[in-house]
Coordinates of C-alpha atoms and ligand atoms in Angstrom, one line a residue:
X1 CA -8.5 -3.3 -88.4
X2 CA -6.7 -6.2 -90.0
X3 CA -6.4 -9.1 -87.6
X4 CA -8.7 -10.0 -84.7
X5 CA -6.2 -11.3 -82.2
X6 CA -5.6 -9.8 -78.8
X7 CA -4.4 -6.4 -80.1
X8 CA -6.7 -6.1 -83.1
X9 CA -9.9 -7.1 -81.4
X10 CA -9.2 -4.9 -78.3
X11 CA -8.1 -1.9 -80.4
X12 CA -11.1 -2.3 -82.8
X13 CA -13.6 -2.5 -80.1
X14 CA -12.0 0.5 -78.2
X15 CA -11.9 2.7 -81.4
X16 CA -15.5 1.9 -82.1
X17 CA -16.2 3.1 -78.5
X18 CA -14.4 6.3 -79.3
X19 CA -16.8 6.9 -82.1
X20 CA -15.5 5.9 -85.5
X21 CA -17.0 3.0 -87.5
X22 CA -14.6 0.0 -87.4
X23 CA -14.5 -3.0 -89.6
X24 CA -12.4 -5.9 -88.3
X25 CA -11.0 -8.2 -91.0
X26 CA -9.7 -11.7 -90.4
X27 CA -8.8 -14.6 -92.7
X28 CA -10.4 -17.1 -90.3
X29 CA -14.0 -17.3 -91.5
X30 CA -15.2 -19.3 -88.5
X31 CA -13.8 -16.8 -86.1
X32 CA -15.4 -13.9 -88.0
X33 CA -18.7 -15.8 -87.8
X34 CA -18.4 -16.2 -84.0
X35 CA -17.4 -12.5 -83.6
X36 CA -20.5 -11.5 -85.6
X37 CA -22.6 -13.3 -83.0
X38 CA -20.7 -11.5 -80.2
X39 CA -18.7 -14.5 -79.1
X40 CA -15.2 -13.7 -78.0
X41 CA -12.4 -16.2 -78.8
X42 CA -10.1 -15.0 -76.1
X43 CA -10.3 -14.3 -72.4
X44 CA -10.1 -10.6 -71.7
X45 CA -12.0 -8.7 -69.0
X46 CA -14.7 -6.4 -70.4
X47 CA -14.1 -7.3 -74.0
X48 CA -17.3 -9.2 -74.6
X49 CA -19.5 -6.3 -73.4
X50 CA -17.5 -3.8 -75.4
X51 CA -17.7 -5.9 -78.6
X52 CA -21.5 -6.4 -78.2
X53 CA -22.0 -2.7 -77.6
X54 CA -20.1 -1.9 -80.8
X55 CA -22.1 -4.5 -82.7
X56 CA -25.5 -3.3 -81.6
X57 CA -24.5 0.4 -82.1
X58 CA -23.6 -0.6 -85.7
X59 CA -20.1 0.9 -85.3
X60 CA -18.3 -2.4 -85.2
X61 CA -18.5 -5.2 -87.7
X62 CA -16.5 -8.3 -88.8
X63 CA -15.6 -9.5 -92.2
X64 CA -13.2 -11.7 -94.2
X65 CA -13.4 -9.3 -97.2
X66 CA -10.2 -7.2 -97.0
X67 CA -10.6 -5.2 -100.2
X68 CA -14.1 -4.1 -99.3
X69 CA -13.1 -3.2 -95.7
X70 CA -10.2 -0.9 -96.7
X71 CA -11.8 0.8 -99.7
X72 CA -13.4 3.7 -97.9
X73 CA -11.2 3.6 -94.7
X74 CA -9.4 6.7 -93.4
X75 CA -6.9 4.5 -91.6
X76 CA -6.1 0.8 -91.9
X77 CA -4.4 -0.8 -88.8
X78 CA -2.4 -4.0 -89.3
X79 CA -2.6 -5.9 -86.0
X80 CA -1.5 -9.4 -87.1
X81 CA 1.1 -11.7 -85.4
X82 CA 4.8 -11.0 -85.4
X83 CA 6.2 -14.2 -84.0
X84 CA 9.9 -14.9 -83.5
X85 CA 11.2 -16.0 -86.9
X86 CA 12.5 -19.5 -86.8
X87 CA 16.3 -19.7 -86.7
X88 CA 17.3 -16.1 -86.3
X89 CA 15.0 -14.6 -83.7
X90 CA 13.9 -11.6 -85.8
X91 CA 10.2 -10.7 -85.7
X92 CA 8.6 -12.5 -88.6
X93 CA 6.8 -9.8 -90.6
X94 CA 5.4 -12.2 -93.2
X95 CA 1.8 -11.7 -92.0
X96 CA 2.2 -7.9 -91.8
X97 CA 3.6 -7.8 -95.3
X98 CA 0.9 -10.1 -96.6
X99 CA -1.8 -7.8 -95.2
X100 CA -0.1 -4.5 -96.3
X101 CA -1.7 -2.2 -98.8
X102 CA -0.2 0.7 -100.6
X103 CA -0.8 3.8 -98.4
X104 CA 1.0 6.2 -96.1
X105 CA 2.6 4.0 -93.4
X106 CA 2.3 4.8 -89.7
X107 CA 3.9 2.9 -86.8
X108 CA 1.5 3.0 -83.8
X109 CA 2.8 0.5 -81.3
X110 CA 0.4 -0.7 -78.6
X111 CA 1.1 -0.8 -74.9
X112 CA -1.8 -3.2 -73.9
X113 CA -1.3 -5.6 -71.1
X114 CA -3.3 -8.8 -71.4
X115 CA -5.9 -8.8 -68.6
X116 CA -6.1 -5.0 -68.5
X117 CA -6.0 -4.3 -72.3
X118 CA -9.2 -2.2 -72.5
X119 CA -8.2 0.1 -69.6
X120 CA -4.7 0.4 -71.1
X121 CA -6.2 1.4 -74.5
X122 CA -8.7 3.9 -73.0
X123 CA -6.3 5.5 -70.4
X124 CA -2.8 5.0 -71.8
X125 CA 0.3 6.6 -70.2
X126 CA 1.0 7.8 -73.8
X127 CA 0.3 7.2 -77.4
X128 CA 3.2 6.6 -79.7
X129 CA 2.9 7.6 -83.4
X130 CA 5.6 7.3 -86.0
X131 CA 4.5 8.9 -89.2
X132 CA 6.2 10.5 -92.2
X133 CA 3.5 12.6 -93.8
X134 CA 1.2 15.4 -92.6
X135 CA -1.8 13.5 -94.0
X136 CA -1.0 10.4 -91.9
X137 CA -0.4 12.5 -88.8
X138 CA -3.7 14.3 -89.2
X139 CA -5.6 11.0 -89.6
X140 CA -4.0 9.5 -86.5
X141 CA -4.7 12.7 -84.4
X142 CA -8.3 12.5 -85.4
X143 CA -8.6 8.9 -84.4
X144 CA -7.1 9.5 -81.0
X145 CA -9.1 12.7 -80.5
X146 CA -10.8 11.5 -77.2
X147 CA -7.3 11.0 -75.7
X148 CA -6.1 14.4 -77.0
X149 CA -9.0 15.9 -75.1
X150 CA -7.9 14.0 -72.0
X151 CA -4.4 15.5 -72.3
X152 CA -2.8 12.0 -72.8
X153 CA 0.7 12.7 -74.0
X154 CA 1.0 11.9 -77.7
X155 CA 4.6 11.2 -78.9
X156 CA 4.9 12.1 -82.6
X157 CA 8.0 10.8 -84.2
X158 CA 9.5 8.9 -87.1
X159 CA 8.8 5.2 -88.0
X160 CA 12.3 4.1 -86.8
X161 CA 12.0 5.9 -83.5
X162 CA 8.5 4.7 -82.8
X163 CA 9.4 1.0 -83.5
X164 CA 12.5 1.3 -81.4
X165 CA 10.7 3.0 -78.5
X166 CA 8.3 0.1 -78.3
X167 CA 11.1 -2.4 -78.2
X168 CA 13.1 -0.3 -75.7
X169 CA 10.0 0.0 -73.4
X170 CA 9.4 -3.8 -73.3
X171 CA 13.1 -4.6 -72.9
X172 CA 13.4 -2.2 -70.0
X173 CA 10.4 -3.7 -68.2
X174 CA 11.9 -7.2 -68.8
X175 CA 15.2 -5.9 -67.4
X176 CA 13.4 -4.5 -64.3
X177 CA 11.8 -7.9 -63.6
X178 CA 15.0 -9.8 -64.3
X179 CA 16.9 -7.5 -62.0
X180 CA 14.6 -8.1 -59.1
X181 CA 14.7 -11.8 -59.8
X182 CA 18.5 -11.8 -59.4
X183 CA 18.1 -9.8 -56.2
X184 CA 15.7 -12.4 -55.0
X185 CA 18.4 -15.1 -55.5
X186 CA 20.8 -13.0 -53.5
X187 CA 18.2 -12.4 -50.8
X188 CA 17.9 -16.1 -50.3
X189 CA 21.7 -16.5 -49.9
X190 CA 22.1 -13.6 -47.4
X191 CA 18.8 -14.0 -45.6
X192 CA 17.2 -10.7 -46.9
X193 CA 13.6 -10.1 -48.0
X194 CA 13.1 -9.3 -51.7
X195 CA 9.7 -7.7 -51.1
X196 CA 11.2 -5.2 -48.7
X197 CA 14.1 -4.6 -51.1
X198 CA 11.6 -3.9 -53.9
X199 CA 9.6 -1.6 -51.7
X200 CA 12.6 0.2 -50.5
X201 CA 13.9 0.7 -54.0
X202 CA 10.6 1.4 -55.6
X203 CA 9.7 4.2 -53.3
X204 CA 12.5 6.2 -55.0
X205 CA 10.4 8.0 -57.6
X206 CA 13.3 7.6 -60.1
X207 CA 12.9 3.8 -59.9
X208 CA 9.2 3.4 -59.3
X209 CA 7.6 0.4 -57.7
X210 CA 6.0 -1.3 -60.7
X211 CA 7.4 -4.4 -62.3
X212 CA 9.5 -5.3 -59.3
X213 CA 7.7 -8.4 -58.3
X214 CA 10.1 -11.3 -58.2
X215 CA 8.7 -14.5 -59.7
X216 CA 9.5 -17.5 -61.9
X217 CA 10.7 -15.3 -64.8
X218 CA 8.7 -13.3 -67.3
X219 CA 6.7 -15.0 -70.1
X220 CA 3.9 -14.1 -72.5
X221 CA 3.7 -13.1 -76.1
X222 CA 5.7 -9.9 -75.8
X223 CA 8.7 -9.7 -73.5
X224 CA 10.4 -13.0 -74.7
X225 CA 9.9 -12.2 -78.4
X226 CA 10.6 -8.5 -78.3
X227 CA 13.8 -8.8 -76.2
X228 CA 15.1 -11.4 -78.7
X229 CA 14.2 -9.3 -81.7
X230 CA 15.8 -6.2 -80.2
X231 CA 19.0 -8.0 -79.3
X232 CA 19.2 -9.5 -82.8
X233 CA 18.6 -6.2 -84.6
X234 CA 21.2 -4.5 -82.3
X235 CA 23.7 -7.1 -83.2
X236 CA 23.2 -6.8 -86.9
X237 CA 23.6 -3.0 -86.8
X238 CA 26.8 -3.4 -84.8
X239 CA 25.5 -1.8 -81.6
X240 CA 25.0 -4.9 -79.4
X241 CA 22.4 -4.5 -76.6
X242 CA 24.4 -6.5 -74.1
X243 CA 22.2 -5.8 -71.1
X244 CA 19.2 -7.1 -73.0
X245 CA 21.2 -10.2 -74.2
X246 CA 22.0 -10.9 -70.5
X247 CA 18.4 -10.4 -69.5
X248 CA 17.3 -13.0 -72.1
X249 CA 19.8 -15.6 -70.8
X250 CA 19.1 -14.9 -67.1
X251 CA 15.4 -15.3 -67.6
X252 CA 15.7 -18.6 -69.5
X253 CA 18.0 -20.0 -66.8
X254 CA 15.5 -18.8 -64.2
X255 CA 12.5 -20.6 -65.7
X256 CA 14.6 -23.8 -65.9
X257 CA 15.7 -23.4 -62.3
X258 CA 12.1 -23.3 -60.9
X259 CA 11.7 -27.1 -61.3
X260 CA 14.8 -27.7 -59.2
X261 CA 13.4 -25.5 -56.5
X262 CA 10.4 -27.9 -56.4
X263 CA 12.7 -30.9 -56.3
X264 CA 14.6 -29.4 -53.4
X265 CA 11.4 -28.7 -51.5
X266 CA 10.5 -32.4 -51.9
X267 CA 13.8 -33.6 -50.4
X268 CA 15.7 -33.9 -53.7
X269 CA 13.4 -36.1 -55.8
X270 CA 9.8 -36.3 -57.1
X271 CA 9.9 -39.7 -58.7
X272 CA 6.6 -41.4 -57.9
X273 CA 5.3 -38.3 -56.2
X274 CA 2.3 -36.2 -57.0
X275 CA 2.8 -32.5 -57.7
X276 CA -0.2 -30.1 -57.6
X277 CA 0.1 -27.0 -59.8
X278 CA -2.0 -23.9 -59.2
X279 CA -2.1 -21.7 -62.4
X280 CA -0.4 -22.4 -65.7
X281 CA -1.1 -19.1 -67.7
X282 CA 1.8 -16.8 -68.1
X283 CA 0.1 -14.4 -65.7
X284 CA -3.4 -14.0 -64.1
X285 CA -6.5 -12.9 -66.0
X286 CA -5.6 -14.4 -69.3
X287 CA -5.8 -17.8 -71.0
X288 CA -2.5 -17.1 -72.8
X289 CA 0.1 -19.8 -72.5
X290 CA 2.8 -18.3 -74.8
X291 CA 6.2 -18.7 -73.1
X292 CA 4.5 -19.4 -69.8
X293 CA 7.0 -20.5 -67.0
X294 CA 4.6 -23.5 -66.5
X295 CA 5.7 -24.8 -69.9
X296 CA 9.3 -25.2 -68.5
X297 CA 8.4 -26.3 -65.0
X298 CA 5.7 -28.9 -65.6
X299 CA 7.6 -31.0 -68.3
X300 CA 10.8 -30.9 -66.2
X301 CA 8.9 -32.3 -63.2
X302 CA 7.3 -35.0 -65.4
X303 CA 10.8 -35.9 -66.7
X304 CA 11.9 -36.3 -63.1
X305 CA 9.1 -38.8 -62.6
X306 CA 6.3 -36.8 -61.0
X307 CA 2.6 -37.0 -61.7
X308 CA 1.1 -33.6 -62.2
X309 CA -2.4 -32.5 -61.2
X310 CA -3.2 -28.9 -62.2
X311 CA -5.9 -26.2 -62.2
X312 CA -6.1 -22.8 -63.9
X313 CA -9.2 -20.7 -63.9
X314 CA -9.0 -19.8 -67.7
X315 CA -6.0 -21.5 -69.4
X316 CA -6.7 -25.2 -69.1
X317 CA -8.3 -25.5 -72.5
X318 CA -5.3 -23.7 -74.1
X319 CA -2.8 -25.6 -72.0
X320 CA -4.1 -29.1 -72.5
X321 CA -2.3 -29.9 -75.8
X322 CA 0.9 -28.1 -74.6
X323 CA 1.1 -30.0 -71.4
X324 CA 0.3 -33.6 -72.2
X325 CA -0.1 -36.1 -69.3
X326 CA -1.4 -33.5 -66.8
X327 CA -4.5 -34.5 -64.8
X328 CA -6.7 -31.4 -65.0
X329 CA -8.8 -30.6 -62.0
X330 CA -11.9 -28.5 -61.2
X331 CA -10.5 -26.4 -58.4
X332 CA -7.5 -25.9 -56.1
X333 CA -8.7 -28.4 -53.5
X334 CA -9.1 -31.1 -56.0
X335 CA -5.5 -30.4 -57.1
X336 CA -4.3 -30.8 -53.5
X337 CA -5.9 -34.2 -53.1
X338 CA -3.2 -36.7 -52.4
X339 CA -0.4 -34.3 -53.5
X340 CA 3.1 -34.4 -52.1
X341 CA 3.7 -30.7 -52.9
X342 CA 1.7 -27.8 -54.1
X343 CA 3.3 -25.3 -56.6
X344 CA 1.7 -21.9 -57.1
X345 CA 2.9 -20.7 -60.5
X346 CA 0.3 -18.0 -61.5
X347 CA -1.1 -15.5 -59.0
X348 CA -4.8 -15.7 -59.8
X349 CA -6.9 -13.9 -57.2
X350 CA -8.8 -17.2 -56.4
X351 CA -5.5 -18.6 -55.1
X352 CA -4.9 -15.8 -52.7
X353 CA -7.3 -16.8 -50.0
X354 CA -7.3 -20.6 -50.0
X355 CA -8.3 -22.4 -46.8
X356 CA -4.8 -23.7 -46.0
X357 CA -6.1 -26.1 -43.4
X358 CA -8.4 -27.7 -45.9
X359 CA -5.7 -27.7 -48.6
X360 CA -3.3 -29.4 -46.1
X361 CA -5.8 -32.0 -45.1
X362 CA -6.3 -33.0 -48.7
X363 CA -2.5 -33.4 -49.3
X364 CA -0.3 -36.3 -48.5
X365 CA 2.5 -34.1 -47.3
X366 CA 2.2 -30.4 -46.5
X367 CA 4.7 -28.7 -48.8
X368 CA 4.0 -25.4 -50.5
X369 CA 6.3 -23.8 -53.2
X370 CA 4.9 -20.3 -53.8
X371 CA 6.6 -18.9 -56.9
X372 CA 4.7 -15.6 -56.6
X373 CA 5.0 -14.9 -52.9
X374 CA 1.2 -14.9 -52.5
X375 CA 1.3 -16.4 -49.0
X376 CA 3.1 -14.9 -45.9
X377 CA 5.5 -17.6 -44.8
X378 CA 4.4 -17.6 -41.2
X379 CA 0.8 -18.2 -42.2
X380 CA 1.8 -21.2 -44.3
X381 CA 4.0 -22.5 -41.5
X382 CA 1.2 -22.0 -38.9
X383 CA -0.9 -24.3 -41.1
X384 CA 1.7 -26.9 -40.9
X385 CA 3.4 -26.4 -44.3
X386 CA 7.0 -26.5 -45.2
X387 CA 7.1 -23.3 -47.2
X388 CA 9.4 -22.1 -50.0
X389 CA 8.8 -18.6 -51.5
X390 CA 10.9 -16.4 -53.7
X391 CA 13.7 -14.3 -52.2
X392 CA 12.4 -14.4 -48.6
X393 CA 15.0 -15.8 -46.3
X394 CA 16.8 -19.1 -46.7
X395 CA 16.3 -21.2 -49.8
X396 CA 15.7 -24.9 -49.2
X397 CA 19.1 -26.6 -48.8
Ligands
UGA1 C1 3.6 -6.4 -71.9 C2 3.7 -5.0 -71.5 O1 3.4 -4.8 -70.1 C3 2.7 -4.1 -72.3 O2 2.9 -2.7 -72.0 C4 2.9 -4.3 -73.8 O3 2.0 -3.6 -74.6 C5 2.8 -5.8 -74.1 O4 3.7 -6.6 -73.4 C6 3.0 -6.0 -75.6 O5 4.2 -5.8 -76.1 O6 2.1 -6.2 -76.4 P1 1.9 -8.5 -71.2 O7 2.9 -9.4 -71.9 O8 0.5 -8.7 -71.5 O9 2.3 -6.9 -71.5 O10 2.1 -8.7 -69.7 P2 2.8 -8.1 -68.4 O11 1.8 -7.7 -67.4 O12 3.8 -7.0 -68.8 O13 3.6 -9.3 -67.8 C7 4.7 -10.0 -68.6 C8 5.4 -11.0 -67.7 O14 6.2 -10.4 -66.7 C9 4.5 -12.0 -67.0 O15 5.0 -13.3 -67.2 C10 4.5 -11.5 -65.6 O16 4.2 -12.6 -64.7 C11 5.9 -11.0 -65.5 N1 6.1 -10.0 -64.4 C12 5.5 -8.8 -64.5 C13 6.8 -10.4 -63.3 O17 7.3 -11.5 -63.1 N2 7.0 -9.4 -62.3 C14 6.5 -8.2 -62.4 O18 6.7 -7.3 -61.5 C15 5.7 -7.8 -63.6

């Protein structure tokens, strides 16, 4: 397994759990040293236990020696970064190419969500394998044997189809989120409730209820980068993906518009005011800050003259250098102290049952901007808050 980032480390540990012997290779010697001691550089539920289990069973090891690791391997996975290439938005394959060795090539896209990556690996909806030789197909089948026995659907296809399927899946999910976000905007104008709209739509089995939670716009390491790469490739091949292009634009605009929502909730200005922020990671159960909506919202509020106090259960260390000038706190109540408005950006479980009375007492003014619809509006209003949610009744004027 070349690369010990989110995908490589989770996949390596999970394959070792399936039975094979896995050697994870990384160029970062310090990281390899830490992993050998069972220390996990990222926040992912269950990963530390799984890595340590693999280490003590002798089925999982870490090294910087690439040649040695691949010499006797039946399969070599390349799970290194594919960031957006500067300037043109294509996936930057430099790291993949640098790691590539001369073998049969298989495309085996992952469908791991951060925060539930191990469950997604062990119980996937499907496994997608693009391969062009019988030998390669046989090796992959053997690797995923436990899932074959579980009757997990395995889609065997070509390299091109496999790659495009991955992009299509992520672009479709990003479209679903963006669609409901636009419906949320309309709900605010016409006085409808987006959560009921999502439920009413989602109960139609053809639509499905997942990924219809309106919020501040999608972020993370996958949807933003994959939608851009797909749109770019489609353009170059003369088959523009206009829906995906629009999704990218609408999502960008939406992330930008969230700061104005806070401004409106504060009576039009935040200069000299203190804004409390709950959650900065792009979603709960991760410390990942890549393309997080907080990276648009917080600087915009700072530019408008606000002082920011913030707390995140896992991402503060990661966020500190990306969000300069923020006063980091130890818990939600400390964030609330002296604040003129509280903005909930990431729906961590520990923000779901706050003592609103205690929060309100700590604040200077009771204003709550709930960008994930965690709190029922009447509960917040009963605790004396002016409440702004997403797509539930009137927007602040
Ligand atoms: C996503 C896909 O869900 C995985 O299947 C895929 O393997 C992965 O990308 C990848 O390509 O590697 P991930 O980025 O970890 O996984 O996170 P998601 O749970 O999909 O959330 C992405 C973003 O959409 C988050 O910002 C989240 O807050 C937002 N979201 C999600 C919504 O705003 N509403 C929803 O209903 C769902």
